[in-house]
Amino acid sequence: MAEASLRMAPRPPGAVSALRERLFGSRRQGLLTVVAGFALAWVAWQLVRWAVLDAVGPGGTSQACAAASGACWAIVGEKWRLILFGTYPLEEQWRAMLASGLMLAGAALSGIPRLWSARLAAFWAVLLGLVLVLMAGGVAGLPEVGTNAWGGLPLTLILFCCTVTTGLPLAILLALGRRSDMPVVRAICVTLIEVIRGVPLIAVLFMASLIIPLFLPTDLTVDKLLRAQIGMTLFFGAYAAEVVRGGLQAIGTGQYDAADALGLGYWSKMRLVVLPQALTHVLPALMNDILRAFKNTTFVSIVGLFDILGATKTAIADPNWIKYAPEAYIFILVVFLLFCTAMSAYGQWLERRLEHADKL
Amino acid sequence: MLYNKAWRAIAYQLLAMTLVIGTGVYVVLNLQDALAARNIATGFGFLLQPAGFAIGETLLPFNSTDAFWRAYAVGITNTLFVSALAIVGATVVGVAVAFMRLSRNPLLSGVGRAYVEGFRNTPQLVQVIFWYALVTRLPHPRNPFVPVEGVLVSNRGLYLPAPAEQGAWFWALIAACLGLLLALAYLRHGERRRHETGRVRRLWPGMVLLVLVPPLLAWWLVGAPTAWVRPELQGFRVVGGFVFSPEFIALFLGLSLYIAAFIAEIVRAGLNAVSQGQREAARALGLKAWQIQRLVVVPQALRVIVPPATAQYVSLVKNSSLGVAIGYPELFNVNNTILTLSGHVLEAIAIMMAVYLSISLAVSAMMNAYNRSVQVQER
């Protein structure tokens, strides 16, 4: 009997019936579903026709593309090396690949919360040093490659990694300075943050590449890449400083008082008590800024560097292929989409983890 | 004395000041050398000299004999024009996507989600350049795509019919703006009366009149012109009508569609922030569905939406400088040309930074004022 009554108990709605309820629950919903479904199916069919059925694959030629009515993926097959590695010498390309792999591995390792400590900074200093030596060469029998030949994905990754690793310390210093009791220090930090946040990134990059040479002795030249890097770091630092400031403001005065009572000095208080809590608190917001820094690396193509976008522009300058520029841009849009979706998913994971920690 | 906090603070600040001033002096000394070595002139006098270059797309009349300051005016109006239209576009698309994402229908919410993820997770600059490359794939003006009679779509731009006497329509537009302001004032006045007297009066007939009558009156007063000029193909180019250039279209799409993804998330978060209890309470009071939205949900959601949306609009205005990548003559692009032609590097950069800073600050100030007006009034 007991068994029978158990079997009689109403079952919770299954996934299929819940979906049916949401799709066709009412007459209005049903109509909406049918209309939207048809529109979507039509768009999807057109896309499939353009991108797959009528398209020329990566192995095709530009003549085949001219005859076809669909997409021309042959430009990707023809130019992928230029797009991904720029004009880096072909026989040295393994160095660019290895450098990219090292940075990607480093970034993946840095995402593991258990490894977060001050040692991470030292790890990145060593890693980036290694990457730069590997790319530049001139030691250990590696032929020298000037920064003007660096390009594509390795350059994008170098700019991104250097921006975050140098920009974060700058952001922390600026945020601490903005909350300092000393009016002079505060004024310097506020001016720097607000001016940089008030102008476009291109303006900052442009200033860095035009003005820095004017401000230095005439016989001292600074590498173009380094100038762009300074601009990227300042821009990221100013934005991230405001995020860090938000975290600092969220720390109760009790924490400061407790640290003072323990007799800690200013820097120990910040390093051991305040910053670890403040940074954990704003990690998701900081992750957004880091994601934006990755997308912003493309801006350096405007000041004449060959990051992945700059290299693509060079690739489509070829008169045989110039008509198929949209396909080449779709290729790099997909590359960015992969990286950025991974980062944004990681950011959401961090946010959930933080919420969970708050509830404990 | 070394261990006294106050003394140490003074010492640190002196050190910081010395560093800043020292760097400043060092930089200025180097700058003088550099300027002398490269024969770069200084001073703002060049603004009155003839520019000597033409600008492809202008809202203000401009030719190459006009002074440099007029070129700046052209660049600034172009920046404001494309930004204003893109802000409207971003808001419309953003709100639509937010409602799609909030829909119970999985098809609609799926499309909304795909839009947000796709546009947020790719660089804006690549999007702008991609749209530009796509626009150049449109048909040649000799064989344009005609969606409606009088509208031509080609790789030289989007051609629309324009009124023959633009001066008359300008006055009508001014009158329409005035009418809109009057209608808003009437609405506020009516709501205040309702609060005071408790009597509900219909406001919409008066508002419709106030919006419609002034422009019609202005149009009638200047002679009621009805002639329209349609764009037509003459030889290899299209003549007549109003044209949006490919550069403008690409920049407009790149700015508005990218920012729309962020606006959508902000609006969604704002609407979600209004608790279900508020809606239930409003229904219990007997408010109709649209009244619940207008009087209960939207005012509360706006408080959450406005501050982050402002930041996005400011970012949109600043990133209109991406026009430089595709050749749209906005402020940054025009400034580049001026800087190269005049040789006044420092002054040009100072002017450009000052303009962007003041636009950012002005938009923030406007939005802050608005934000104060929608804040909770604690009694």
XYZ file of C-alpha atoms in Angstrom:
739
model
C 0.000 0.000 0.000
C 2.717 2.399 1.017
C 4.483 1.655 -2.221
C 1.353 2.438 -4.216
C 0.772 5.777 -2.509
C 4.369 6.718 -3.183
C 3.816 5.961 -6.836
C 0.671 8.082 -6.786
C 2.469 11.160 -5.431
C 2.464 14.022 -7.999
C 5.713 14.128 -9.864
C 7.579 17.423 -10.109
C 7.300 18.827 -13.655
C 10.040 17.423 -15.857
C 12.414 19.495 -17.937
C 10.459 18.868 -21.125
C 7.089 19.912 -19.756
C 8.641 22.983 -18.077
C 10.112 23.975 -21.418
C 6.777 23.385 -23.149
C 5.071 25.546 -20.527
C 7.546 28.393 -21.142
C 7.329 28.109 -24.927
C 3.587 27.526 -25.395
C 2.157 28.331 -21.940
C -0.357 30.839 -23.240
C -1.675 31.747 -26.660
C 0.518 34.879 -26.678
C 3.621 32.947 -25.714
C 2.868 30.367 -28.375
C 2.481 32.998 -31.089
C 5.676 34.699 -29.962
C 7.544 31.402 -30.055
C 6.320 30.580 -33.563
C 7.144 34.036 -34.991
C 10.539 34.261 -33.256
C 11.280 30.658 -34.189
C 10.635 31.293 -37.872
C 12.694 34.521 -37.860
C 15.584 32.769 -36.105
C 15.447 29.780 -38.405
C 15.509 32.060 -41.453
C 18.509 34.037 -40.140
C 20.304 30.822 -39.200
C 19.651 29.326 -42.645
C 21.001 32.454 -44.396
C 24.091 32.381 -42.164
C 24.737 28.693 -42.783
C 24.345 29.243 -46.528
C 26.759 32.178 -46.512
C 29.322 30.756 -44.083
C 29.270 27.059 -45.046
C 27.267 25.942 -48.095
C 28.237 28.703 -50.567
C 31.611 29.442 -48.971
C 35.147 28.723 -50.153
C 37.119 26.836 -47.487
C 40.540 27.802 -46.092
C 42.266 25.758 -48.797
C 40.731 27.737 -51.686
C 42.098 30.451 -53.925
C 41.103 34.087 -54.440
C 39.804 33.150 -57.935
C 37.472 30.571 -56.392
C 36.315 33.232 -53.921
C 35.498 35.680 -56.716
C 33.253 33.028 -58.296
C 31.516 31.987 -55.061
C 28.540 33.820 -53.546
C 29.348 32.887 -49.934
C 32.131 33.642 -47.478
C 35.782 33.437 -48.482
C 37.618 31.562 -45.739
C 40.542 31.131 -48.135
C 41.888 34.472 -46.853
C 42.287 32.866 -43.415
C 44.053 29.851 -44.920
C 46.351 32.152 -46.901
C 47.085 34.781 -44.235
C 46.756 33.061 -40.845
C 50.511 33.115 -40.273
C 50.705 36.870 -40.872
C 47.601 37.506 -38.737
C 48.747 35.369 -35.785
C 52.504 36.043 -35.846
C 53.009 39.255 -37.796
C 56.281 39.642 -39.659
C 58.313 37.634 -37.128
C 60.938 35.656 -39.132
C 59.481 32.313 -40.267
C 62.417 30.156 -39.132
C 62.246 31.750 -35.653
C 58.472 31.359 -35.370
C 58.796 28.624 -32.732
C 60.072 31.322 -30.361
C 56.913 33.398 -30.832
C 54.788 30.273 -30.327
C 56.702 29.260 -27.216
C 56.435 32.799 -25.797
C 52.665 32.814 -26.383
C 52.347 29.390 -24.762
C 54.374 30.502 -21.728
C 52.166 33.564 -21.216
C 48.935 31.591 -21.646
C 50.164 28.971 -19.166
C 51.181 31.722 -16.733
C 47.766 33.359 -17.041
C 46.016 30.037 -16.440
C 48.160 29.351 -13.343
C 47.446 32.863 -12.003
C 43.747 32.051 -12.079
C 44.070 29.400 -9.364
C 43.104 31.065 -6.058
C 45.327 28.759 -3.997
C 48.414 30.176 -5.736
C 47.579 33.813 -4.938
C 50.399 35.298 -2.907
C 53.089 37.944 -3.165
C 55.216 35.305 -4.909
C 52.957 35.612 -7.963
C 54.521 39.011 -8.691
C 58.011 37.475 -8.696
C 56.745 34.624 -10.883
C 55.438 37.098 -13.486
C 58.610 39.195 -13.394
C 60.651 36.073 -14.216
C 58.143 34.813 -16.796
C 57.898 38.110 -18.677
C 61.678 38.539 -18.553
C 62.003 35.101 -20.120
C 59.376 35.916 -22.776
C 61.047 39.206 -23.718
C 64.500 37.558 -23.992
C 62.987 34.741 -26.060
C 61.314 37.217 -28.415
C 64.234 39.655 -28.715
C 67.012 37.045 -28.890
C 70.640 38.150 -29.131
C 71.679 35.715 -26.380
C 72.385 31.980 -26.210
C 72.726 31.700 -29.969
C 69.250 33.074 -30.701
C 69.337 35.538 -33.623
C 68.254 39.041 -32.662
C 64.728 40.116 -33.672
C 63.877 43.812 -33.288
C 60.589 44.848 -31.677
C 59.453 46.281 -35.017
C 59.215 42.688 -36.317
C 57.116 41.544 -33.340
C 53.486 41.111 -34.180
C 50.253 39.163 -34.003
C 49.089 37.136 -31.030
C 52.440 37.155 -29.128
C 52.518 40.964 -29.244
C 48.884 41.177 -28.104
C 49.636 38.812 -25.210
C 52.843 40.667 -24.245
C 50.994 43.989 -24.171
C 48.168 42.451 -22.151
C 50.385 40.682 -19.602
C 52.660 43.705 -19.142
C 49.652 46.020 -18.777
C 48.122 43.940 -16.003
C 51.353 43.100 -14.170
C 52.641 46.692 -14.155
C 49.213 48.365 -14.000
C 47.946 46.571 -10.887
C 50.779 47.751 -8.601
C 50.339 51.259 -10.053
C 46.594 51.064 -9.399
C 47.158 50.015 -5.772
C 49.640 52.858 -5.216
C 47.289 55.399 -6.834
C 44.315 54.173 -4.797
C 46.298 54.310 -1.538
C 47.566 57.769 -2.512
C 44.051 58.981 -3.202
C 42.973 57.920 0.282
C 46.107 59.274 1.935
C 46.016 61.900 4.725
C 48.715 63.887 2.937
C 47.126 66.602 0.753
C 50.030 66.840 -1.712
C 50.129 63.096 -2.384
C 46.335 63.016 -2.648
C 46.271 65.920 -5.123
C 48.885 64.271 -7.364
C 47.000 60.973 -7.433
C 43.558 62.545 -7.983
C 44.836 64.671 -10.889
C 46.552 61.720 -12.560
C 43.517 59.423 -12.183
C 40.906 61.942 -13.299
C 42.838 63.320 -16.283
C 43.581 59.841 -17.640
C 39.997 58.667 -17.078
C 38.642 61.803 -18.775
C 40.339 61.285 -22.143
C 40.085 58.421 -24.669
C 42.659 55.610 -24.592
C 43.822 56.584 -28.092
C 44.611 60.064 -26.790
C 46.692 58.567 -23.964
C 48.546 56.271 -26.388
C 49.052 59.111 -28.820
C 50.424 61.352 -26.090
C 52.729 58.605 -24.925
C 54.086 58.061 -28.424
C 54.346 61.759 -29.365
C 55.117 63.546 -26.112
C 57.497 61.164 -24.335
C 60.229 61.739 -26.966
C 59.817 65.501 -26.490
C 60.135 65.227 -22.711
C 63.376 63.258 -22.769
C 66.872 64.358 -23.804
C 67.118 64.513 -27.610
C 69.764 61.778 -27.775
C 67.663 59.301 -25.779
C 65.162 57.308 -27.824
C 62.495 55.091 -26.315
C 61.260 52.071 -28.209
C 57.829 52.497 -29.841
C 56.523 49.376 -28.143
C 57.698 50.614 -24.736
C 56.012 53.996 -25.295
C 52.714 52.323 -26.161
C 53.148 50.054 -23.129
C 53.565 53.080 -20.847
C 50.297 54.512 -22.203
C 48.446 51.193 -21.729
C 49.762 50.820 -18.163
C 48.759 54.370 -17.171
C 45.248 53.924 -18.615
C 44.670 50.549 -16.957
C 46.191 51.812 -13.700
C 43.884 54.837 -13.526
C 40.733 52.754 -14.077
C 41.779 49.907 -11.792
C 42.751 52.456 -9.104
C 39.098 53.469 -8.802
C 38.065 49.830 -8.440
C 40.697 49.262 -5.744
C 39.560 52.457 -3.990
C 36.048 51.007 -3.858
C 37.479 47.945 -2.107
C 39.472 50.075 0.339
C 36.326 52.031 1.226
C 34.454 48.815 1.945
C 36.907 47.862 4.736
C 35.560 48.862 8.148
C 37.566 51.217 10.367
C 37.738 48.415 12.943
C 40.267 46.614 10.744
C 42.508 49.697 10.655
C 42.151 50.193 14.420
C 42.984 46.556 15.085
C 46.085 46.762 12.881
C 47.150 49.966 14.671
C 46.606 48.294 18.039
C 48.946 45.492 16.951
C 51.561 48.184 16.354
C 51.816 47.653 12.611
C 53.271 50.480 10.533
C 51.457 51.910 7.486
C 52.893 49.544 4.872
C 52.600 46.410 7.024
C 49.036 47.403 7.897
C 48.141 47.759 4.251
C 50.019 44.678 3.056
C 48.916 42.284 5.794
C 45.454 43.513 6.812
C 43.751 45.965 4.468
C 44.795 45.085 0.908
C 44.166 41.315 1.058
C 40.558 41.974 2.123
C 40.002 44.946 -0.194
C 41.361 43.165 -3.279
C 39.370 39.983 -2.628
C 36.258 42.117 -2.343
C 36.699 43.822 -5.732
C 38.097 40.844 -7.665
C 35.083 40.468 -10.004
C 35.152 44.200 -10.846
C 38.910 44.013 -11.326
C 38.397 41.040 -13.641
C 36.140 43.268 -15.796
C 38.937 45.827 -16.074
C 41.426 43.092 -16.952
C 39.071 41.807 -19.661
C 38.770 45.339 -21.017
C 42.562 45.692 -20.981
C 42.726 42.618 -23.206
C 40.245 44.086 -25.699
C 42.020 47.452 -25.516
C 45.330 45.996 -26.743
C 43.870 46.424 -30.257
C 44.178 50.224 -29.883
C 47.948 50.026 -30.366
C 47.316 49.242 -34.046
C 46.377 52.929 -34.430
C 49.813 54.095 -33.262
C 51.484 51.766 -35.760
C 52.152 48.535 -33.865
C 51.324 45.159 -35.385
C 49.241 43.486 -32.725
C 46.694 40.952 -33.967
C 44.517 43.739 -35.452
C 47.462 45.667 -36.928
C 48.759 42.439 -38.499
C 45.318 41.698 -39.958
C 45.218 45.166 -41.513
C 48.580 44.430 -43.160
C 47.309 41.049 -44.340
C 44.268 42.507 -46.119
C 46.289 45.272 -47.764
C 47.134 42.617 -50.375
C 45.123 43.720 -53.484
C 44.169 40.092 -54.283
C 42.450 39.695 -50.948
C 41.299 43.202 -49.992
C 37.694 42.349 -50.934
C 37.580 39.637 -48.277
C 38.481 41.876 -45.325
C 35.217 41.084 -43.446
C 36.114 37.368 -43.321
C 39.574 38.163 -41.935
C 38.007 40.383 -39.264
C 35.479 37.658 -38.426
C 38.435 35.338 -37.839
C 40.038 37.666 -35.277
C 36.633 38.473 -33.743
C 36.282 34.729 -33.090
C 39.794 34.577 -31.610
C 38.928 37.430 -29.235
C 35.531 35.905 -28.479
C 37.205 32.670 -27.344
C 39.691 34.415 -25.032
C 37.189 36.929 -23.657
C 34.395 34.406 -23.074
C 36.842 32.263 -21.105
C 37.879 35.284 -19.027
C 34.316 36.406 -18.448
C 33.248 32.893 -17.418
C 36.184 32.853 -14.996
C 35.055 36.244 -13.629
C 31.550 34.905 -13.022
C 32.992 31.861 -11.287
C 35.030 34.182 -9.027
C 31.911 36.194 -8.227
C 29.939 33.092 -7.234
C 32.876 31.890 -5.152
C 33.005 35.249 -3.378
C 29.252 35.251 -2.678
C 29.604 31.764 -1.278
C 32.487 32.889 0.953
C 30.396 35.825 2.203
C 27.608 33.501 3.305
C 29.922 31.292 5.362
C 61.561 63.651 15.637
C 62.144 60.847 13.100
C 59.425 58.783 14.747
C 56.861 61.583 14.897
C 53.996 60.833 12.535
C 53.238 64.463 11.668
C 56.861 65.265 10.840
C 57.159 62.189 8.735
C 54.047 63.137 6.776
C 55.538 66.555 6.047
C 58.815 64.971 4.988
C 57.013 62.556 2.613
C 55.024 65.379 1.058
C 58.127 67.531 0.608
C 59.761 64.566 -1.075
C 56.748 64.033 -3.363
C 56.632 67.722 -4.225
C 60.350 67.822 -4.965
C 59.986 64.787 -7.198
C 57.086 66.283 -9.142
C 58.697 69.708 -9.489
C 62.063 68.152 -10.322
C 60.509 65.981 -13.046
C 58.628 69.040 -14.300
C 61.776 71.157 -14.578
C 63.703 68.294 -16.192
C 60.907 67.740 -18.695
C 60.554 71.443 -19.545
C 64.311 71.798 -20.065
C 64.320 68.799 -22.390
C 61.218 70.099 -24.102
C 62.904 73.409 -24.884
C 65.860 71.558 -26.397
C 63.561 69.294 -28.393
C 61.417 72.139 -29.678
C 64.482 74.152 -30.672
C 66.092 71.128 -32.352
C 62.962 70.274 -34.343
C 61.947 73.857 -35.060
C 58.542 73.366 -33.482
C 56.724 76.674 -32.950
C 54.725 77.392 -29.809
C 51.732 79.571 -28.965
C 48.057 79.492 -29.813
C 48.289 82.121 -32.595
C 48.129 79.394 -35.261
C 44.416 78.936 -34.530
C 43.672 82.064 -36.581
C 45.778 81.000 -39.587
C 44.142 79.307 -42.601
C 43.947 75.539 -42.158
C 44.848 74.598 -45.719
C 43.070 71.245 -45.724
C 39.539 70.129 -46.538
C 37.273 67.973 -44.397
C 35.142 65.377 -46.168
C 32.104 65.475 -43.959
C 30.970 68.598 -42.142
C 27.854 69.851 -40.416
C 29.239 73.394 -40.365
C 30.370 74.983 -43.641
C 34.147 74.583 -43.944
C 36.749 74.962 -46.677
C 40.512 74.918 -46.755
C 40.901 78.727 -46.463
C 39.060 78.753 -43.123
C 41.080 79.097 -39.933
C 42.306 76.212 -37.767
C 39.821 77.060 -35.003
C 36.953 76.439 -37.431
C 38.429 73.005 -38.187
C 38.260 72.292 -34.448
C 34.618 73.451 -34.438
C 33.868 71.035 -37.304
C 35.608 68.147 -35.498
C 33.792 68.847 -32.246
C 30.349 69.052 -33.905
C 31.024 65.777 -35.748
C 32.034 64.104 -32.471
C 28.893 65.399 -30.746
C 26.668 64.461 -33.720
C 27.802 60.846 -34.001
C 27.860 60.452 -30.200
C 24.347 61.851 -29.741
C 22.855 59.564 -32.411
C 24.835 56.579 -31.089
C 23.624 57.237 -27.516
C 20.025 57.140 -28.744
C 20.744 53.964 -30.742
C 22.536 52.282 -27.816
C 19.659 53.092 -25.472
C 16.950 51.779 -27.826
C 18.828 48.560 -28.670
C 20.019 48.117 -25.071
C 16.523 48.394 -23.559
C 15.115 46.050 -26.227
C 17.823 43.435 -25.537
C 17.265 43.787 -21.779
C 13.561 42.999 -22.196
C 14.430 40.063 -24.453
C 16.771 38.680 -21.816
C 14.103 39.081 -19.142
C 11.500 37.319 -21.275
C 10.197 33.963 -20.028
C 10.438 32.695 -23.589
C 13.729 30.772 -23.943
C 14.066 31.686 -27.630
C 13.971 35.431 -26.912
C 16.127 35.280 -23.796
C 18.620 33.119 -25.711
C 18.935 35.692 -28.494
C 19.351 38.469 -25.904
C 22.061 36.518 -24.126
C 23.910 35.745 -27.364
C 23.814 39.438 -28.308
C 25.264 40.549 -24.979
C 28.000 37.900 -24.898
C 28.975 38.419 -28.542
C 29.235 42.187 -28.462
C 30.770 42.463 -24.990
C 33.438 39.851 -25.560
C 35.008 41.323 -28.707
C 37.032 44.565 -28.996
C 35.077 47.659 -29.996
C 37.794 48.786 -32.398
C 37.615 45.494 -34.347
C 33.836 45.863 -34.474
C 34.106 49.393 -35.914
C 36.596 48.267 -38.562
C 34.522 45.171 -39.320
C 31.389 47.293 -39.934
C 33.432 49.544 -42.181
C 34.702 46.583 -44.198
C 31.149 45.282 -44.440
C 29.740 48.634 -45.642
C 32.288 48.684 -48.474
C 30.806 45.332 -49.611
C 27.441 47.010 -50.305
C 26.479 47.506 -53.968
C 28.039 50.240 -56.085
C 26.024 53.516 -56.302
C 25.301 52.740 -59.979
C 23.288 49.737 -58.883
C 22.076 50.657 -55.395
C 19.829 48.713 -53.079
C 16.489 50.560 -52.736
C 14.530 49.381 -49.668
C 11.882 52.121 -50.093
C 11.378 54.631 -52.883
C 13.809 57.536 -52.416
C 16.241 55.698 -50.113
C 19.483 54.467 -51.703
C 21.886 52.109 -49.959
C 25.324 51.799 -51.544
C 28.981 51.526 -50.600
C 29.205 55.330 -50.829
C 26.692 55.760 -48.053
C 23.049 55.820 -47.123
C 21.084 58.416 -49.125
C 17.798 59.764 -47.777
C 15.345 62.291 -49.209
C 15.789 65.749 -47.698
C 13.450 68.735 -47.555
C 14.260 71.301 -50.247
C 14.133 74.279 -47.895
C 16.210 73.141 -44.946
C 16.005 76.540 -43.199
C 12.256 76.177 -42.732
C 12.633 72.708 -41.230
C 15.320 73.984 -38.917
C 12.822 76.412 -37.343
C 10.225 73.664 -37.122
C 12.776 71.479 -35.295
C 13.567 74.269 -32.825
C 9.821 74.726 -32.224
C 9.414 70.977 -31.695
C 12.148 70.971 -29.023
C 10.433 73.935 -27.348
C 7.080 72.156 -27.473
C 8.609 69.063 -25.868
C 10.008 71.146 -23.002
C 6.614 72.850 -22.548
C 4.870 69.470 -22.473
C 7.269 68.191 -19.793
C 6.693 71.337 -17.722
C 2.929 70.845 -18.131
C 3.264 67.232 -16.933
C 5.191 68.288 -13.828
C 2.719 71.040 -13.103
C -0.202 68.639 -13.520
C 1.371 66.086 -11.198
C 2.007 68.759 -8.592
C -1.651 69.828 -8.818
C -2.694 66.217 -8.365
C -0.550 65.915 -5.253
C -2.042 69.129 -3.861
C -5.698 68.656 -4.697
C -5.930 64.888 -4.946
C -8.053 65.227 -8.082
C -6.984 63.169 -11.109
C -7.167 65.004 -14.425
C -6.276 63.675 -17.800
C -2.993 65.224 -18.908
C -2.270 63.559 -22.211
C -4.542 65.680 -24.506
C -2.759 68.856 -23.397
C 0.639 67.201 -23.824
C -0.136 65.999 -27.345
C -1.263 69.516 -28.281
C 1.877 71.069 -26.801
C 4.122 68.682 -28.711
C 2.333 68.969 -32.064
C 1.203 72.596 -32.331
C 4.494 74.580 -32.057
C 6.348 72.788 -34.917
C 3.283 72.875 -37.162
C 2.806 76.563 -36.408
C 6.475 77.329 -37.118
C 6.335 75.326 -40.352
C 3.179 77.174 -41.438
C 4.654 80.565 -40.490
C 7.731 80.090 -42.726
C 5.479 79.340 -45.716
C 4.549 75.669 -45.344
C 7.177 74.256 -47.752
C 6.401 70.714 -48.911
C 9.043 70.101 -51.574
C 11.422 67.165 -50.977
C 14.604 66.392 -52.874
C 15.162 62.739 -53.650
C 18.694 61.439 -54.103
C 19.266 60.521 -57.748
C 22.061 58.912 -59.685
C 23.750 61.331 -62.087
C 26.653 59.749 -63.936
C 28.787 58.034 -61.302
C 27.580 59.880 -58.247
C 24.379 60.383 -56.338
C 23.105 63.964 -56.189
C 20.607 65.530 -53.800
C 19.108 64.346 -50.558
C 20.821 63.745 -47.269
C 23.738 61.331 -47.003
C 25.211 59.323 -44.137
C 28.746 58.414 -45.224
C 30.101 54.830 -44.876
C 32.508 56.129 -42.204
C 29.628 57.616 -40.226
C 27.537 54.440 -40.524
C 30.407 52.181 -39.427
C 31.280 54.400 -36.462
C 27.624 54.761 -35.483
C 27.108 50.963 -35.557
C 30.385 50.286 -33.757
C 29.604 52.751 -30.979
C 25.905 52.033 -30.469
C 25.797 48.234 -30.830
C 28.800 47.715 -28.517
C 27.551 50.034 -25.776
C 24.008 48.599 -26.175
C 25.286 45.255 -24.808
C 26.460 46.991 -21.621
C 23.281 49.108 -21.363
C 21.217 45.909 -21.694
C 22.963 44.332 -18.709
C 22.589 47.535 -16.666
C 18.862 47.829 -17.463
C 18.303 44.151 -16.702
C 20.053 44.464 -13.345
C 18.009 47.609 -12.611
C 14.669 45.960 -13.374
C 15.645 42.871 -11.390
C 16.543 45.105 -8.444
C 12.884 46.143 -8.029
C 11.486 43.543 -5.666
C 8.500 41.427 -6.652
C 6.671 42.739 -3.574
C 6.568 46.222 -5.106
C 4.757 44.884 -8.153
C 2.357 42.843 -6.018
C 1.617 45.850 -3.822
C 0.940 48.003 -6.899
C -1.417 45.348 -8.268
C -3.171 45.183 -4.908
C -3.744 48.950 -5.129
C -5.558 48.315 -8.409
C -3.027 49.941 -10.744
C -3.147 48.873 -14.371
C -0.175 47.032 -15.945
C 1.284 50.117 -17.646
C 0.711 52.194 -14.505
C 2.652 49.636 -12.483
C 5.555 49.968 -14.927
C 5.453 53.781 -15.149
C 4.719 54.698 -11.541
C 6.299 51.894 -9.539
C 8.893 49.828 -11.414
C 10.632 52.318 -13.733
C 11.238 55.106 -11.156
C 12.847 52.633 -8.761
C 14.830 50.873 -11.469
C 16.170 54.188 -12.803
C 17.956 54.859 -9.519
C 19.983 51.696 -10.059
C 20.375 52.210 -13.811
C 21.413 55.853 -14.193
C 24.881 55.926 -12.532
C 26.428 52.981 -14.423
C 24.640 53.958 -17.659
C 26.221 57.417 -17.404
C 29.654 55.844 -17.236
C 28.827 53.915 -20.427
C 27.622 57.038 -22.262
C 30.804 58.898 -21.302
C 32.818 55.943 -22.560
C 30.843 56.052 -25.827
C 31.636 59.745 -26.364
C 35.338 59.162 -25.675
C 35.480 56.137 -27.956
C 33.990 58.137 -30.827
C 37.718 58.900 -31.252
C 37.884 55.439 -32.879
C 36.674 57.308 -35.975
C 40.363 57.948 -36.607
C 40.780 54.267 -37.547
C 38.300 54.501 -40.429
C 38.673 58.163 -41.410
C 35.565 59.777 -39.935
C 36.507 63.427 -39.279
C 35.699 63.630 -35.563
C 37.713 65.673 -33.091
C 40.613 63.249 -32.638
C 41.016 62.683 -36.364
C 40.811 66.403 -37.223
C 43.223 67.145 -34.390
C 45.738 64.691 -35.894
C 45.625 66.543 -39.207
C 45.924 69.938 -37.518
C 48.833 68.715 -35.416
C 50.701 67.467 -38.471
C 50.011 70.504 -40.664
C 50.556 73.253 -38.080
C 53.426 71.609 -36.190
C 51.911 72.820 -32.901
C 52.055 69.408 -31.240
C 51.711 70.507 -27.621
C 48.930 73.039 -28.170
C 46.915 70.655 -30.338
C 47.148 67.863 -27.750
C 46.236 70.295 -24.958
C 43.138 71.488 -26.866
C 42.040 67.932 -27.643
C 42.448 66.790 -24.030
C 40.622 69.865 -22.748
C 37.660 69.212 -25.059
C 37.355 65.515 -24.128
C 37.727 66.317 -20.425
C 35.008 68.976 -20.588
C 32.632 66.709 -22.530
C 33.159 63.890 -19.997
C 32.685 66.234 -17.070
C 29.604 67.889 -18.625
C 27.866 64.557 -19.306
C 28.693 63.389 -15.776
C 27.379 66.641 -14.290
C 24.132 66.411 -16.282
C 23.595 62.804 -15.280
C 24.434 63.573 -11.648
C 21.814 66.339 -11.616
C 19.291 63.904 -13.100
C 20.330 61.270 -10.601
C 19.681 63.665 -7.715
C 16.204 64.334 -9.082
C 15.311 60.620 -9.073
C 16.921 59.827 -5.710
C 14.732 58.657 -2.861
C 13.358 61.671 -1.048
C 13.594 60.758 2.584
C 10.915 62.350 4.669
